[in-house]
Amino acid sequence: MSGKVVVLLGPPGVGKGTQGVRLSRDRSWAHVSTGDLLRAARKAGTELGRRARAYMDRGRLVPDDVIVGLVREHLRTLPAEQGVVFDGFPRTVVQAEALEAVLTDAGRQVDRVVLLDADAELLVKRIAGRRSSPNGRVYNVYFDPPKAEGVCDETGEPLVHRPDDLPATVRARLDVYHEVTAPLVGFYEGRGVLTRVNGEGEMTEIQQAIAGAVGLSQAVAGSPVLA
Ligand code: AMP
């Protein structure tokens, strides 16, 4: 039997990464974040990493053919019975159609798309406030600051502000989301697989709402599932 395929959709900063890790970790599913794959390629200095850099640092999308090739290759490395959580992919209708084609070839389909959403001002604070430690720990100067400014609590190393997390780039990324990614809401609604979850609530509550959506169970009263 093939594993479930879940897409986490939503604007930058809404918590797709955090929730993607939680959802996949609890079930030993693969967490496929195209942003993470691109950052790894940049770090490794590959041709793909070099091509992606200029787009990423300006908050623009990397071209569809590059991303689709990357995802197709990555999916080949995963066993068919393993569930997959996509985070940050697809981001355009072209990517969504390509994903459908790749999955159909493998006898699979997108089982559920969870749309996480939150107020734009909160998103800007969440992203522009983000600081990363070289050990992977992520802080937020507004919501989860380190004990000493600019320094990792665990390693004492200086924290890094990702170039694509700078305020001007954040605004560009939000614009791109509204222009080219938001149409995916209608695309997946039309396929009857979309569930909306409020991304402003408490982390564990959101996690439960997503788990409920993925299990295709009904939302319980008072949970952040909207529809
Ligand atoms: P993320 O960490 O998902 O916010 O991605 C960081 C950056 O990587 C984005 O702003 C884009 O430049 C690029 N990127 C990630 N995923 C995609 C995608 N599916 N399509 C195009 N560009 C992407």
Short mmCIF file of C-alpha atoms and ligand atoms in Angstrom, two decimals:
data_model
loop_
_atom_site.label_atom_id
_atom_site.label_comp_id
_atom_site.label_asym_id
_atom_site.label_seq_id
_atom_site.Cartn_x
_atom_site.Cartn_y
_atom_site.Cartn_z
CA MET A 1 0.00 0.00 0.00
CA SER A 2 1.33 3.46 -0.79
CA GLY A 3 1.82 6.00 1.95
CA LYS A 4 -0.26 9.09 2.31
CA VAL A 5 0.75 12.30 0.58
CA VAL A 6 0.01 15.52 2.46
CA VAL A 7 0.73 19.08 1.32
CA LEU A 8 1.09 21.91 3.82
CA LEU A 9 0.07 25.10 2.04
CA GLY A 10 0.24 28.65 3.35
CA PRO A 11 2.16 31.92 3.37
CA PRO A 12 5.78 32.16 4.49
CA GLY A 13 6.10 32.26 8.28
CA VAL A 14 2.82 30.52 9.01
CA GLY A 15 4.53 27.51 10.59
CA LYS A 16 4.59 24.97 7.74
CA GLY A 17 8.16 23.98 8.64
CA THR A 18 7.49 23.42 12.35
CA GLN A 19 4.26 21.58 11.69
CA GLY A 20 5.78 19.58 8.84
CA VAL A 21 8.51 18.31 11.16
CA ARG A 22 5.97 17.38 13.87
CA LEU A 23 3.56 15.66 11.52
CA SER A 24 6.25 13.58 9.82
CA ARG A 25 8.24 12.77 12.98
CA ASP A 26 5.22 11.31 14.78
CA ARG A 27 4.55 8.92 11.89
CA SER A 28 8.05 8.31 10.44
CA TRP A 29 6.93 9.99 7.24
CA ALA A 30 9.32 11.88 5.00
CA HIS A 31 9.26 15.66 5.41
CA VAL A 32 10.06 17.21 2.03
CA SER A 33 10.79 20.92 2.29
CA THR A 34 11.95 22.37 -1.03
CA GLY A 35 13.34 25.39 0.87
CA ASP A 36 15.52 23.04 2.97
CA LEU A 37 16.60 21.07 -0.13
CA LEU A 38 17.62 24.33 -1.84
CA ARG A 39 19.48 25.61 1.23
CA ALA A 40 21.34 22.27 1.44
CA ALA A 41 22.28 22.58 -2.26
CA ARG A 42 23.57 26.11 -1.66
CA LYS A 43 25.62 24.96 1.32
CA ALA A 44 27.07 22.10 -0.71
CA GLY A 45 27.95 24.58 -3.50
CA THR A 46 26.19 22.55 -6.24
CA GLU A 47 25.14 23.98 -9.62
CA LEU A 48 21.52 23.90 -8.41
CA GLY A 49 22.48 25.82 -5.29
CA ARG A 50 24.25 28.47 -7.37
CA ARG A 51 21.24 28.84 -9.69
CA ALA A 52 18.77 29.09 -6.80
CA ARG A 53 20.71 31.68 -4.82
CA ALA A 54 19.75 34.84 -6.71
CA TYR A 55 16.04 33.97 -6.67
CA MET A 56 16.00 33.04 -3.00
CA ASP A 57 17.85 36.11 -1.76
CA ARG A 58 15.35 38.34 -3.60
CA GLY A 59 12.33 36.47 -2.28
CA ARG A 60 11.46 35.26 -5.81
CA LEU A 61 10.49 31.72 -6.74
CA VAL A 62 13.07 29.39 -8.23
CA PRO A 63 11.89 28.37 -11.76
CA ASP A 64 9.30 25.58 -11.87
CA ASP A 65 11.39 23.19 -14.00
CA VAL A 66 14.26 23.34 -11.49
CA ILE A 67 11.98 22.68 -8.52
CA VAL A 68 9.99 19.93 -10.21
CA GLY A 69 13.23 18.15 -11.21
CA LEU A 70 14.49 18.44 -7.64
CA VAL A 71 11.30 16.98 -6.15
CA ARG A 72 11.07 14.20 -8.73
CA GLU A 73 14.64 13.10 -7.93
CA HIS A 74 14.02 13.30 -4.21
CA LEU A 75 10.81 11.24 -4.39
CA ARG A 76 12.74 8.47 -6.17
CA THR A 77 14.84 8.01 -3.02
CA LEU A 78 11.76 7.39 -0.82
CA PRO A 79 9.98 4.04 -0.42
CA ALA A 80 6.47 4.07 -1.98
CA GLU A 81 4.88 2.92 1.29
CA GLN A 82 6.32 5.85 3.25
CA GLY A 83 4.00 8.82 3.84
CA VAL A 84 5.22 12.19 2.60
CA VAL A 85 4.59 15.69 3.94
CA PHE A 86 5.38 18.44 1.44
CA ASP A 87 6.20 21.82 2.92
CA GLY A 88 6.75 24.77 0.59
CA PHE A 89 5.87 22.67 -2.48
CA PRO A 90 3.92 23.04 -4.70
CA ARG A 91 3.98 26.82 -4.87
CA THR A 92 2.50 27.34 -8.34
CA VAL A 93 -0.26 25.70 -10.34
CA VAL A 94 2.41 24.39 -12.76
CA GLN A 95 4.16 22.68 -9.83
CA ALA A 96 0.86 21.26 -8.54
CA GLU A 97 0.07 19.79 -11.96
CA ALA A 98 3.59 18.34 -12.22
CA LEU A 99 3.24 16.80 -8.76
CA GLU A 100 -0.04 15.18 -9.80
CA ALA A 101 1.64 13.68 -12.86
CA VAL A 102 4.62 12.35 -10.87
CA LEU A 103 2.33 10.83 -8.22
CA THR A 104 -0.05 9.32 -10.77
CA ASP A 105 2.93 7.56 -12.42
CA ALA A 106 3.76 6.10 -9.00
CA GLY A 107 0.12 5.06 -8.36
CA ARG A 108 -0.22 7.76 -5.71
CA GLN A 109 -2.15 10.98 -5.21
CA VAL A 110 -2.32 14.04 -2.98
CA ASP A 111 -4.55 12.79 -0.15
CA ARG A 112 -4.92 16.00 1.81
CA VAL A 113 -3.86 19.64 1.54
CA VAL A 114 -3.83 21.61 4.77
CA LEU A 115 -4.04 25.37 4.31
CA LEU A 116 -2.48 27.18 7.26
CA ASP A 117 -3.22 30.88 7.41
CA ALA A 118 -2.51 33.83 9.70
CA ASP A 119 -2.67 37.62 9.79
CA ALA A 120 -0.06 39.32 7.52
CA GLU A 121 1.41 41.45 10.33
CA LEU A 122 2.01 38.38 12.47
CA LEU A 123 3.68 36.65 9.54
CA VAL A 124 6.12 39.54 9.00
CA LYS A 125 7.10 39.47 12.70
CA ARG A 126 7.45 35.70 12.64
CA ILE A 127 9.78 35.74 9.63
CA ALA A 128 11.67 39.01 10.03
CA GLY A 129 12.24 38.13 13.73
CA ARG A 130 13.69 34.73 12.91
CA ARG A 131 17.37 34.08 13.79
CA SER A 132 19.09 30.72 13.21
CA SER A 133 21.92 29.06 15.05
CA PRO A 134 24.47 27.10 12.99
CA ASN A 135 23.31 24.03 15.00
CA GLY A 136 19.82 24.32 13.43
CA ARG A 137 17.99 25.86 16.41
CA VAL A 138 15.73 28.72 15.35
CA TYR A 139 14.89 31.68 17.63
CA ASN A 140 12.56 34.63 17.19
CA VAL A 141 13.48 38.06 18.57
CA TYR A 142 9.79 38.80 19.27
CA PHE A 143 8.38 35.47 20.38
CA ASP A 144 11.29 33.21 21.41
CA PRO A 145 14.44 35.34 21.94
CA PRO A 146 17.80 33.88 22.97
CA LYS A 147 18.98 34.67 26.53
CA ALA A 148 21.79 36.91 25.20
CA GLU A 149 21.03 39.00 22.10
CA GLY A 150 22.37 37.53 18.86
CA VAL A 151 23.93 34.46 20.47
CA CYS A 152 22.78 30.80 20.57
CA ASP A 153 21.86 29.63 24.11
CA GLU A 154 23.17 26.14 23.35
CA THR A 155 26.43 26.74 21.48
CA GLY A 156 27.29 30.41 22.16
CA GLU A 157 27.70 30.91 18.39
CA PRO A 158 26.43 34.06 16.65
CA LEU A 159 22.89 33.78 15.26
CA VAL A 160 22.29 34.28 11.55
CA HIS A 161 19.55 36.35 9.90
CA ARG A 162 18.75 34.54 6.62
CA PRO A 163 18.95 37.05 3.72
CA ASP A 164 15.48 35.95 2.62
CA ASP A 165 14.16 36.75 6.12
CA LEU A 166 15.10 40.46 5.88
CA PRO A 167 11.98 42.70 6.00
CA ALA A 168 12.05 43.87 2.33
CA THR A 169 12.47 40.27 1.16
CA VAL A 170 9.69 39.12 3.47
CA ARG A 171 7.30 41.58 1.84
CA ALA A 172 8.36 40.33 -1.60
CA ARG A 173 7.78 36.73 -0.48
CA LEU A 174 4.28 37.59 0.78
CA ASP A 175 3.47 39.32 -2.53
CA VAL A 176 4.66 36.27 -4.45
CA TYR A 177 2.52 34.06 -2.22
CA HIS A 178 -0.62 36.07 -2.92
CA GLU A 179 0.05 36.30 -6.65
CA VAL A 180 1.15 32.81 -7.60
CA THR A 181 0.68 30.42 -4.67
CA ALA A 182 -2.74 31.45 -3.32
CA PRO A 183 -4.48 30.21 -6.53
CA LEU A 184 -3.59 26.71 -5.33
CA VAL A 185 -6.33 27.07 -2.72
CA GLY A 186 -8.96 27.00 -5.50
CA PHE A 187 -7.04 24.29 -7.34
CA TYR A 188 -7.13 21.90 -4.37
CA GLU A 189 -10.62 22.96 -3.28
CA GLY A 190 -11.76 21.87 -6.73
CA ARG A 191 -10.24 18.45 -6.07
CA GLY A 192 -12.04 18.20 -2.72
CA VAL A 193 -8.89 17.68 -0.65
CA LEU A 194 -8.43 21.05 1.09
CA THR A 195 -8.79 21.63 4.85
CA ARG A 196 -8.25 25.08 6.39
CA VAL A 197 -6.48 25.36 9.75
CA ASN A 198 -5.95 28.61 11.64
CA GLY A 199 -2.17 29.03 11.98
CA GLU A 200 -2.40 31.64 14.76
CA GLY A 201 -3.30 29.31 17.60
CA GLU A 202 -1.17 27.39 20.05
CA MET A 203 1.41 25.07 18.42
CA THR A 204 0.04 21.82 19.90
CA GLU A 205 -3.55 22.72 19.04
CA ILE A 206 -2.57 23.40 15.42
CA GLN A 207 -0.67 20.11 15.37
CA GLN A 208 -3.81 18.27 16.53
CA ALA A 209 -5.99 20.04 13.99
CA ILE A 210 -3.59 19.03 11.20
CA ALA A 211 -3.46 15.43 12.45
CA GLY A 212 -7.27 15.37 12.45
CA ALA A 213 -7.38 16.73 8.92
CA VAL A 214 -4.84 14.20 7.69
CA GLY A 215 -6.69 11.32 9.36
CA LEU A 216 -9.71 12.77 7.56
CA SER A 217 -11.54 12.75 10.88
CA GLN A 218 -14.05 15.42 11.85
CA ALA A 219 -12.77 18.50 13.66
CA VAL A 220 -13.69 18.59 17.36
CA ALA A 221 -15.57 21.61 18.65
CA GLY A 222 -13.23 24.43 19.65
CA SER A 223 -10.33 23.18 17.54
CA PRO A 224 -8.74 25.63 15.09
CA VAL A 225 -10.05 23.78 12.01
CA LEU A 226 -12.13 26.30 10.08
CA ALA A 227 -13.65 24.25 7.27
P1 AMP B 1 11.02 28.38 2.21
O1 AMP B 1 12.03 27.98 3.20
O2 AMP B 1 10.03 27.29 1.88
O3 AMP B 1 10.31 29.66 2.57
O4 AMP B 1 11.78 28.67 0.82
C1 AMP B 1 12.79 29.64 0.75
C2 AMP B 1 12.97 30.10 -0.69
O5 AMP B 1 13.32 28.98 -1.52
C3 AMP B 1 11.72 30.67 -1.34
O6 AMP B 1 11.54 32.05 -1.03
C4 AMP B 1 12.02 30.45 -2.83
O7 AMP B 1 12.98 31.38 -3.31
C5 AMP B 1 12.69 29.08 -2.80
N1 AMP B 1 11.69 27.99 -2.91
C6 AMP B 1 11.37 27.06 -1.96
N2 AMP B 1 10.42 26.22 -2.41
C7 AMP B 1 10.11 26.63 -3.66
C8 AMP B 1 9.17 26.20 -4.65
N3 AMP B 1 8.35 25.16 -4.42
N4 AMP B 1 9.15 26.87 -5.84
C9 AMP B 1 9.96 27.90 -6.09
N5 AMP B 1 10.85 28.38 -5.20
C10 AMP B 1 10.94 27.76 -3.99
#
